[in-house]
Amino acid sequence: GAGFRRGRFPFRPSPGGGAAAAVTAAVGMSLVEMVARFNAKRLGDAAKSKPVFSRLQELRSKLLELASHDAEVFAKLSKFSQKERAGETYQKGVKEAAGGPFWVGELAVEGLVWGLAEKDRVSRWLASDLSEAALLLETSFLSARLNVEINLQGMEDKQYASDMKSWLDKLEKKAASHKNQLRIIL
């Protein structure tokens, strides 16, 4: 109550949106992995699917690392004063702050690709899980994109920012297309 109104909120302002996007993508990736494991068991090809399981676990772990990284970068950038924000150190920090969520977006789209690989193998009982994974992965991409773009606004290297935005545009089309293909299964 009163402590919150007086600015004494007991929590730090991080993790922020980039971390939330990464955790959301990790949950979506977990659903893809669950569906893949059930499909492999049901279809009797678990041994052949081990590389798939391994990659999905790797992606999930990387996303959780990116969530922590985003919180650390956000905390570092928050310490810069207005005067210090024109310096090279701050600009490196802004690139780093854009880079983490950018990779979250890339990995979320990869998760959608893995989900598509399971589409024709999925039972009707797991179709909703695969569709939910698609929604979470696309949402995490869109959330990560917001975090990239806010950091791009503070970037002095306009060519770098433009290139990153162009790549995000391509990824967003891919994410939407994959999500739509996975939603059809319901």
Coordinates of N, CA and C in Angstrom, one line a residue:
G1 N 0.8 -1.2 0.0 CA 0.0 0.0 0.0 C 0.8 1.3 0.0
A2 N 1.0 1.8 1.2 CA 1.6 3.1 1.3 C 3.1 3.1 0.8
G3 N 3.8 2.1 1.1 CA 5.2 2.0 0.6 C 5.3 2.1 -0.9
F4 N 4.4 1.4 -1.6 CA 4.4 1.5 -3.0 C 4.1 2.9 -3.5
R5 N 3.2 3.6 -2.9 CA 2.8 4.9 -3.3 C 4.0 5.9 -3.1
R6 N 4.8 5.6 -2.1 CA 5.9 6.6 -1.8 C 7.2 6.2 -2.5
G7 N 7.1 5.2 -3.5 CA 8.3 4.9 -4.3 C 9.2 3.9 -3.6
R8 N 8.7 3.2 -2.6 CA 9.6 2.2 -1.9 C 9.2 0.8 -2.3
F9 N 8.9 0.6 -3.5 CA 8.5 -0.7 -4.0 C 9.7 -1.7 -3.8
P10 N 9.5 -2.8 -3.2 CA 10.6 -3.7 -2.7 C 11.4 -4.4 -3.8
F11 N 11.0 -4.3 -5.1 CA 11.6 -5.1 -6.2 C 12.4 -4.2 -7.1
R12 N 13.5 -4.7 -7.7 CA 14.3 -4.0 -8.7 C 13.5 -4.0 -10.0
P13 N 13.8 -3.0 -10.8 CA 13.1 -2.9 -12.1 C 13.5 -3.8 -13.2
S14 N 14.2 -4.9 -12.8 CA 14.6 -5.9 -13.8 C 14.3 -7.3 -13.2
P15 N 14.1 -8.3 -13.9 CA 14.1 -8.4 -15.4 C 13.0 -7.6 -16.0
G16 N 13.3 -7.2 -17.2 CA 12.3 -6.5 -18.0 C 11.7 -7.3 -19.1
G17 N 11.2 -6.6 -20.1 CA 10.5 -7.2 -21.2 C 11.3 -8.2 -22.0
G18 N 12.6 -8.0 -22.2 CA 13.4 -9.0 -22.9 C 13.5 -10.3 -22.2
A19 N 13.6 -10.2 -20.9 CA 13.6 -11.5 -20.1 C 12.3 -12.2 -20.1
A20 N 11.2 -11.4 -20.1 CA 9.9 -12.0 -20.2 C 9.7 -12.7 -21.5
A21 N 10.2 -12.1 -22.6 CA 10.1 -12.7 -23.9 C 10.8 -14.0 -24.0
A22 N 12.0 -14.0 -23.3 CA 12.9 -15.2 -23.3 C 12.2 -16.3 -22.6
V23 N 11.6 -16.0 -21.4 CA 11.0 -17.0 -20.6 C 9.7 -17.6 -21.3
T24 N 9.0 -16.7 -22.0 CA 7.8 -17.1 -22.7 C 8.2 -18.1 -23.9
A25 N 9.3 -17.7 -24.5 CA 9.8 -18.6 -25.6 C 10.2 -19.9 -25.1
A26 N 10.9 -19.9 -23.9 CA 11.3 -21.2 -23.3 C 10.1 -22.1 -22.9
V27 N 9.0 -21.5 -22.5 CA 7.8 -22.3 -22.2 C 7.2 -22.8 -23.5
G28 N 7.2 -22.0 -24.6 CA 6.7 -22.5 -25.9 C 7.6 -23.6 -26.4
M29 N 8.9 -23.5 -26.2 CA 9.8 -24.5 -26.6 C 9.6 -25.8 -25.9
S30 N 9.3 -25.7 -24.6 CA 9.0 -26.9 -23.8 C 7.8 -27.6 -24.3
L31 N 6.8 -26.9 -24.7 CA 5.6 -27.5 -25.3 C 5.9 -28.3 -26.6
V32 N 6.7 -27.6 -27.4 CA 7.2 -28.3 -28.7 C 7.9 -29.6 -28.3
E33 N 8.8 -29.5 -27.3 CA 9.6 -30.7 -26.9 C 8.6 -31.8 -26.4
M34 N 7.7 -31.4 -25.6 CA 6.7 -32.4 -25.0 C 6.0 -33.1 -26.1
V35 N 5.5 -32.3 -27.1 CA 4.8 -32.9 -28.2 C 5.7 -33.8 -29.0
A36 N 6.9 -33.4 -29.3 CA 7.9 -34.2 -30.0 C 8.2 -35.5 -29.3
R37 N 8.3 -35.5 -28.0 CA 8.6 -36.7 -27.2 C 7.4 -37.7 -27.2
F38 N 6.2 -37.1 -27.0 CA 5.0 -38.0 -27.1 C 4.8 -38.6 -28.5
N39 N 5.1 -37.8 -29.5 CA 5.0 -38.3 -30.9 C 6.0 -39.4 -31.1
A40 N 7.2 -39.2 -30.7 CA 8.3 -40.2 -30.9 C 7.9 -41.5 -30.2
K41 N 7.4 -41.4 -29.0 CA 7.1 -42.6 -28.2 C 5.9 -43.3 -28.9
R42 N 4.9 -42.5 -29.3 CA 3.7 -43.1 -29.9 C 4.0 -43.8 -31.3
L43 N 4.9 -43.1 -32.0 CA 5.3 -43.6 -33.4 C 6.5 -44.6 -33.3
G44 N 7.0 -44.8 -32.2 CA 8.1 -45.8 -32.1 C 9.5 -45.3 -32.7
D45 N 9.7 -44.0 -32.7 CA 11.0 -43.5 -33.3 C 11.7 -42.6 -32.3
A46 N 11.7 -43.0 -31.0 CA 12.3 -42.2 -30.0 C 13.9 -42.1 -30.2
A47 N 14.5 -43.2 -30.6 CA 15.9 -43.2 -30.8 C 16.3 -42.3 -31.9
K48 N 15.5 -42.3 -33.0 CA 15.8 -41.4 -34.1 C 15.6 -39.9 -33.8
S49 N 14.7 -39.7 -32.8 CA 14.3 -38.3 -32.4 C 15.2 -37.7 -31.4
K50 N 16.2 -38.4 -30.8 CA 17.1 -37.9 -29.8 C 17.8 -36.6 -30.2
P51 N 18.2 -36.4 -31.4 CA 18.8 -35.1 -31.8 C 17.8 -34.0 -31.7
V52 N 16.6 -34.3 -32.0 CA 15.5 -33.3 -31.9 C 15.3 -32.8 -30.5
F53 N 15.2 -33.8 -29.6 CA 15.1 -33.5 -28.1 C 16.3 -32.7 -27.6
S54 N 17.4 -33.1 -28.1 CA 18.7 -32.5 -27.6 C 18.7 -31.0 -28.1
R55 N 18.3 -30.7 -29.3 CA 18.3 -29.4 -29.8 C 17.2 -28.5 -29.1
L56 N 16.1 -29.1 -28.9 CA 15.0 -28.3 -28.2 C 15.4 -28.0 -26.7
Q57 N 16.1 -28.9 -26.1 CA 16.6 -28.7 -24.7 C 17.7 -27.6 -24.8
E58 N 18.5 -27.6 -25.7 CA 19.6 -26.6 -25.9 C 19.0 -25.2 -26.1
L59 N 17.9 -25.2 -27.0 CA 17.3 -23.9 -27.2 C 16.6 -23.4 -26.0
R60 N 16.0 -24.2 -25.2 CA 15.3 -23.8 -24.0 C 16.3 -23.3 -23.0
S61 N 17.4 -24.0 -22.8 CA 18.5 -23.5 -21.9 C 19.1 -22.2 -22.4
K62 N 19.3 -22.0 -23.7 CA 19.8 -20.7 -24.2 C 18.8 -19.6 -23.9
L63 N 17.5 -19.9 -24.1 CA 16.5 -18.8 -23.8 C 16.5 -18.4 -22.3
L64 N 16.7 -19.3 -21.5 CA 16.8 -19.0 -20.0 C 18.0 -18.2 -19.7
E65 N 19.1 -18.6 -20.4 CA 20.4 -17.8 -20.2 C 20.1 -16.3 -20.7
L66 N 19.4 -16.2 -21.8 CA 19.2 -14.9 -22.4 C 18.3 -14.1 -21.5
A67 N 17.4 -14.7 -20.7 CA 16.5 -14.0 -19.8 C 17.4 -13.4 -18.7
S68 N 18.3 -14.2 -18.2 CA 19.2 -13.6 -17.1 C 20.1 -12.5 -17.7
H69 N 20.6 -12.8 -18.9 CA 21.5 -11.8 -19.6 C 20.7 -10.5 -19.7
D70 N 19.5 -10.5 -20.2 CA 18.7 -9.3 -20.4 C 18.6 -8.5 -19.1
A71 N 18.3 -9.2 -18.0 CA 18.2 -8.5 -16.7 C 19.5 -7.9 -16.3
E72 N 20.6 -8.5 -16.5 CA 21.9 -7.9 -16.2 C 22.2 -6.7 -17.1
V73 N 22.0 -6.8 -18.4 CA 22.2 -5.7 -19.3 C 21.3 -4.5 -18.9
F74 N 20.1 -4.8 -18.6 CA 19.1 -3.7 -18.3 C 19.6 -3.0 -17.0
A75 N 20.1 -3.8 -16.0 CA 20.6 -3.2 -14.8 C 21.8 -2.3 -15.0
K76 N 22.7 -2.7 -15.9 CA 23.9 -1.9 -16.2 C 23.5 -0.6 -16.9
L77 N 22.6 -0.7 -17.9 CA 22.2 0.5 -18.7 C 21.4 1.5 -17.8
S78 N 20.7 1.0 -16.8 CA 19.9 1.9 -15.9 C 20.8 2.8 -15.1
K79 N 22.1 2.4 -14.9 CA 23.0 3.2 -14.1 C 23.6 4.4 -14.8
F80 N 23.5 4.4 -16.1 CA 24.0 5.6 -16.9 C 23.2 6.8 -16.7
S81 N 23.9 7.9 -16.4 CA 23.2 9.2 -16.3 C 22.9 9.7 -17.7
Q82 N 22.1 10.8 -17.8 CA 21.8 11.4 -19.1 C 23.1 11.8 -19.9
K83 N 24.0 12.4 -19.1 CA 25.3 12.9 -19.7 C 26.1 11.7 -20.3
E84 N 26.1 10.6 -19.6 CA 26.9 9.4 -19.9 C 26.3 8.7 -21.1
R85 N 25.1 8.9 -21.5 CA 24.5 8.2 -22.6 C 25.0 8.5 -24.0
A86 N 25.8 9.5 -24.1 CA 26.3 9.9 -25.4 C 27.7 9.2 -25.6
G87 N 28.2 8.5 -24.7 CA 29.5 7.8 -24.8 C 29.5 6.5 -25.5
E88 N 30.7 6.1 -25.8 CA 30.9 4.8 -26.5 C 30.5 3.6 -25.7
T89 N 30.7 3.7 -24.4 CA 30.4 2.6 -23.5 C 28.9 2.3 -23.5
Y90 N 28.2 3.4 -23.4 CA 26.7 3.3 -23.4 C 26.2 2.7 -24.7
Q91 N 26.8 3.2 -25.8 CA 26.4 2.7 -27.2 C 26.6 1.2 -27.3
K92 N 27.8 0.7 -26.7 CA 28.0 -0.7 -26.7 C 27.0 -1.4 -25.9
G93 N 26.6 -0.8 -24.8 CA 25.5 -1.4 -23.9 C 24.2 -1.5 -24.6
V94 N 23.9 -0.5 -25.4 CA 22.6 -0.4 -26.2 C 22.6 -1.6 -27.2
K95 N 23.7 -1.8 -27.9 CA 23.8 -2.9 -28.9 C 23.6 -4.2 -28.2
E96 N 24.3 -4.3 -27.0 CA 24.1 -5.6 -26.2 C 22.7 -5.8 -25.8
A97 N 22.0 -4.7 -25.4 CA 20.6 -4.7 -24.9 C 19.7 -5.1 -26.1
A98 N 20.0 -4.7 -27.3 CA 19.2 -5.1 -28.5 C 19.5 -6.5 -28.9
G99 N 20.8 -6.9 -28.7 CA 21.2 -8.2 -29.2 C 20.6 -9.4 -28.5
G100 N 20.4 -9.3 -27.2 CA 19.8 -10.4 -26.4 C 18.4 -10.7 -26.9
P101 N 17.5 -9.7 -26.9 CA 16.1 -9.9 -27.4 C 16.1 -10.3 -28.9
F102 N 17.0 -9.8 -29.6 CA 17.1 -10.2 -31.0 C 17.3 -11.7 -31.1
W103 N 18.2 -12.3 -30.3 CA 18.4 -13.7 -30.3 C 17.2 -14.5 -29.8
V104 N 16.5 -13.9 -28.8 CA 15.3 -14.5 -28.4 C 14.3 -14.7 -29.5
G105 N 14.2 -13.6 -30.3 CA 13.3 -13.7 -31.5 C 13.8 -14.7 -32.5
E106 N 15.1 -14.8 -32.8 CA 15.6 -15.8 -33.7 C 15.3 -17.2 -33.2
L107 N 15.5 -17.4 -31.9 CA 15.3 -18.8 -31.3 C 13.8 -19.1 -31.3
A108 N 13.0 -18.1 -31.0 CA 11.5 -18.3 -31.0 C 11.1 -18.8 -32.4
V109 N 11.6 -18.2 -33.5 CA 11.2 -18.6 -34.8 C 11.8 -20.0 -35.1
E110 N 13.0 -20.3 -34.6 CA 13.5 -21.7 -34.8 C 12.5 -22.7 -34.0
G111 N 12.0 -22.3 -32.9 CA 11.1 -23.2 -32.2 C 9.8 -23.4 -33.0
L112 N 9.4 -22.4 -33.7 CA 8.2 -22.6 -34.6 C 8.5 -23.6 -35.7
V113 N 9.7 -23.5 -36.3 CA 10.2 -24.4 -37.3 C 10.1 -25.9 -36.8
W114 N 10.6 -26.1 -35.5 CA 10.6 -27.4 -34.9 C 9.1 -27.8 -34.7
G115 N 8.3 -26.9 -34.3 CA 6.8 -27.2 -34.2 C 6.2 -27.7 -35.5
L116 N 6.6 -27.0 -36.5 CA 6.0 -27.4 -37.9 C 6.5 -28.8 -38.2
A117 N 7.6 -29.2 -37.8 CA 8.1 -30.6 -38.1 C 7.3 -31.6 -37.4
E118 N 6.6 -31.2 -36.3 CA 5.7 -32.2 -35.6 C 4.3 -32.1 -36.0
K119 N 3.9 -31.1 -36.8 CA 2.5 -30.9 -37.2 C 1.8 -32.2 -37.8
D120 N 2.5 -32.8 -38.7 CA 1.9 -34.0 -39.4 C 2.0 -35.3 -38.5
R121 N 2.7 -35.2 -37.4 CA 2.9 -36.4 -36.5 C 2.0 -36.3 -35.3
V122 N 1.4 -35.1 -35.1 CA 0.7 -34.9 -33.8 C -0.7 -35.6 -33.7
S123 N -1.0 -36.1 -32.5 CA -2.3 -36.7 -32.3 C -3.3 -35.6 -32.0
R124 N -4.6 -35.9 -32.1 CA -5.6 -34.8 -31.8 C -5.5 -34.4 -30.4
W125 N -5.0 -35.3 -29.5 CA -4.9 -34.9 -28.1 C -3.8 -33.9 -27.8
L126 N -2.8 -33.8 -28.7 CA -1.7 -32.9 -28.4 C -1.8 -31.7 -29.4
A127 N -2.8 -31.7 -30.3 CA -2.9 -30.6 -31.2 C -3.0 -29.2 -30.6
S128 N -3.7 -29.2 -29.5 CA -3.9 -27.9 -28.8 C -2.6 -27.5 -28.1
D129 N -1.8 -28.4 -27.7 CA -0.5 -28.1 -27.1 C 0.5 -27.5 -28.1
L130 N 0.4 -28.1 -29.3 CA 1.3 -27.6 -30.4 C 0.8 -26.2 -30.8
S131 N -0.5 -26.0 -30.9 CA -1.0 -24.7 -31.2 C -0.7 -23.6 -30.2
E132 N -0.7 -24.0 -28.9 CA -0.4 -23.1 -27.8 C 1.1 -22.8 -27.9
A133 N 1.9 -23.8 -28.2 CA 3.4 -23.5 -28.4 C 3.6 -22.4 -29.5
A134 N 2.8 -22.6 -30.6 CA 3.0 -21.6 -31.7 C 2.6 -20.2 -31.2
L135 N 1.5 -20.1 -30.5 CA 1.1 -18.8 -30.0 C 2.1 -18.2 -29.0
L136 N 2.7 -19.0 -28.1 CA 3.7 -18.5 -27.2 C 5.0 -18.1 -27.9
L137 N 5.4 -18.9 -28.9 CA 6.6 -18.6 -29.6 C 6.5 -17.3 -30.5
E138 N 5.3 -17.2 -31.1 CA 5.1 -15.9 -31.9 C 5.0 -14.7 -31.0
T139 N 4.3 -14.9 -29.9 CA 4.2 -13.8 -28.9 C 5.5 -13.4 -28.4
S140 N 6.4 -14.4 -28.1 CA 7.7 -14.1 -27.5 C 8.5 -13.4 -28.6
F141 N 8.4 -13.7 -29.9 CA 9.1 -13.0 -30.9 C 8.6 -11.6 -30.9
L142 N 7.3 -11.3 -30.9 CA 6.8 -10.0 -31.0 C 7.3 -9.1 -29.8
S143 N 7.2 -9.7 -28.6 CA 7.7 -9.1 -27.4 C 9.2 -8.7 -27.5
A144 N 10.0 -9.7 -27.9 CA 11.4 -9.5 -28.1 C 11.7 -8.4 -29.1
R145 N 10.9 -8.3 -30.2 CA 11.0 -7.3 -31.2 C 10.8 -5.9 -30.6
L146 N 9.8 -5.8 -29.7 CA 9.6 -4.5 -29.0 C 10.8 -4.0 -28.3
N147 N 11.5 -5.0 -27.6 CA 12.6 -4.7 -26.8 C 13.8 -4.3 -27.7
V148 N 13.9 -5.0 -28.8 CA 15.0 -4.6 -29.8 C 14.8 -3.2 -30.3
E149 N 13.6 -2.9 -30.7 CA 13.3 -1.6 -31.3 C 13.4 -0.5 -30.4
I150 N 13.1 -0.7 -29.1 CA 13.3 0.4 -28.2 C 14.8 0.7 -28.0
N151 N 15.6 -0.3 -28.0 CA 17.0 -0.1 -28.0 C 17.6 0.5 -29.2
L152 N 17.0 0.1 -30.4 CA 17.5 0.7 -31.6 C 17.3 2.2 -31.7
Q153 N 16.3 2.7 -31.0 CA 16.0 4.1 -31.0 C 17.2 4.9 -30.3
G154 N 17.8 4.3 -29.4 CA 18.9 5.0 -28.7 C 20.3 4.7 -29.3
M155 N 20.3 4.1 -30.5 CA 21.5 3.7 -31.1 C 22.0 4.8 -32.1
E156 N 23.3 5.1 -32.0 CA 23.8 6.1 -32.9 C 24.2 5.5 -34.3
D157 N 24.5 4.2 -34.3 CA 24.9 3.5 -35.5 C 23.6 3.2 -36.3
K158 N 23.2 4.1 -37.1 CA 21.9 4.0 -37.8 C 21.9 2.8 -38.8
Q159 N 23.0 2.6 -39.5 CA 23.1 1.5 -40.4 C 22.8 0.1 -39.7
Y160 N 23.5 -0.1 -38.6 CA 23.3 -1.3 -37.8 C 21.8 -1.4 -37.4
A161 N 21.3 -0.3 -36.9 CA 19.9 -0.3 -36.5 C 18.9 -0.7 -37.7
S162 N 19.2 -0.1 -38.8 CA 18.4 -0.4 -40.0 C 18.5 -1.8 -40.5
D163 N 19.7 -2.4 -40.5 CA 19.9 -3.8 -40.8 C 19.2 -4.7 -39.9
M164 N 19.3 -4.4 -38.6 CA 18.6 -5.2 -37.6 C 17.1 -5.2 -37.8
K165 N 16.6 -4.0 -38.0 CA 15.1 -3.9 -38.2 C 14.7 -4.6 -39.5
S166 N 15.5 -4.6 -40.6 CA 15.1 -5.3 -41.8 C 15.1 -6.8 -41.5
W167 N 16.0 -7.3 -40.8 CA 16.1 -8.7 -40.5 C 14.9 -9.1 -39.6
L168 N 14.5 -8.2 -38.6 CA 13.3 -8.5 -37.8 C 12.0 -8.5 -38.6
D169 N 11.9 -7.7 -39.7 CA 10.8 -7.7 -40.6 C 10.7 -9.1 -41.2
K170 N 11.8 -9.6 -41.7 CA 11.8 -10.9 -42.3 C 11.4 -12.0 -41.3
L171 N 12.0 -11.9 -40.2 CA 11.6 -12.9 -39.1 C 10.2 -12.9 -38.7
E172 N 9.6 -11.7 -38.6 CA 8.2 -11.5 -38.2 C 7.3 -12.2 -39.2
K173 N 7.6 -12.0 -40.5 CA 6.7 -12.7 -41.5 C 6.8 -14.2 -41.4
K174 N 8.0 -14.7 -41.1 CA 8.2 -16.1 -41.0 C 7.5 -16.6 -39.7
A175 N 7.6 -15.9 -38.6 CA 7.0 -16.3 -37.4 C 5.4 -16.3 -37.6
A176 N 4.9 -15.3 -38.2 CA 3.4 -15.3 -38.4 C 3.0 -16.4 -39.3
S177 N 3.7 -16.7 -40.4 CA 3.4 -17.8 -41.3 C 3.4 -19.1 -40.6
H178 N 4.5 -19.4 -39.8 CA 4.6 -20.7 -39.1 C 3.5 -20.8 -38.1
K179 N 3.2 -19.7 -37.3 CA 2.2 -19.8 -36.3 C 0.8 -20.1 -37.0
N180 N 0.5 -19.5 -38.1 CA -0.7 -19.7 -38.8 C -0.8 -21.1 -39.3
Q181 N 0.3 -21.7 -39.7 CA 0.3 -23.1 -40.2 C 0.0 -24.0 -39.1
L182 N 0.5 -23.7 -37.9 CA 0.3 -24.6 -36.7 C -1.0 -24.4 -36.1
R183 N -1.7 -23.3 -36.3 CA -3.0 -23.1 -35.7 C -4.1 -23.8 -36.5
I184 N -3.8 -24.2 -37.7 CA -4.8 -24.8 -38.6 C -5.1 -26.2 -38.1
I185 N -4.3 -26.8 -37.2 CA -4.5 -28.2 -36.8 C -5.7 -28.3 -35.9
L186 N -6.2 -27.3 -35.4 CA -7.4 -27.4 -34.4 C -8.7 -27.5 -35.2

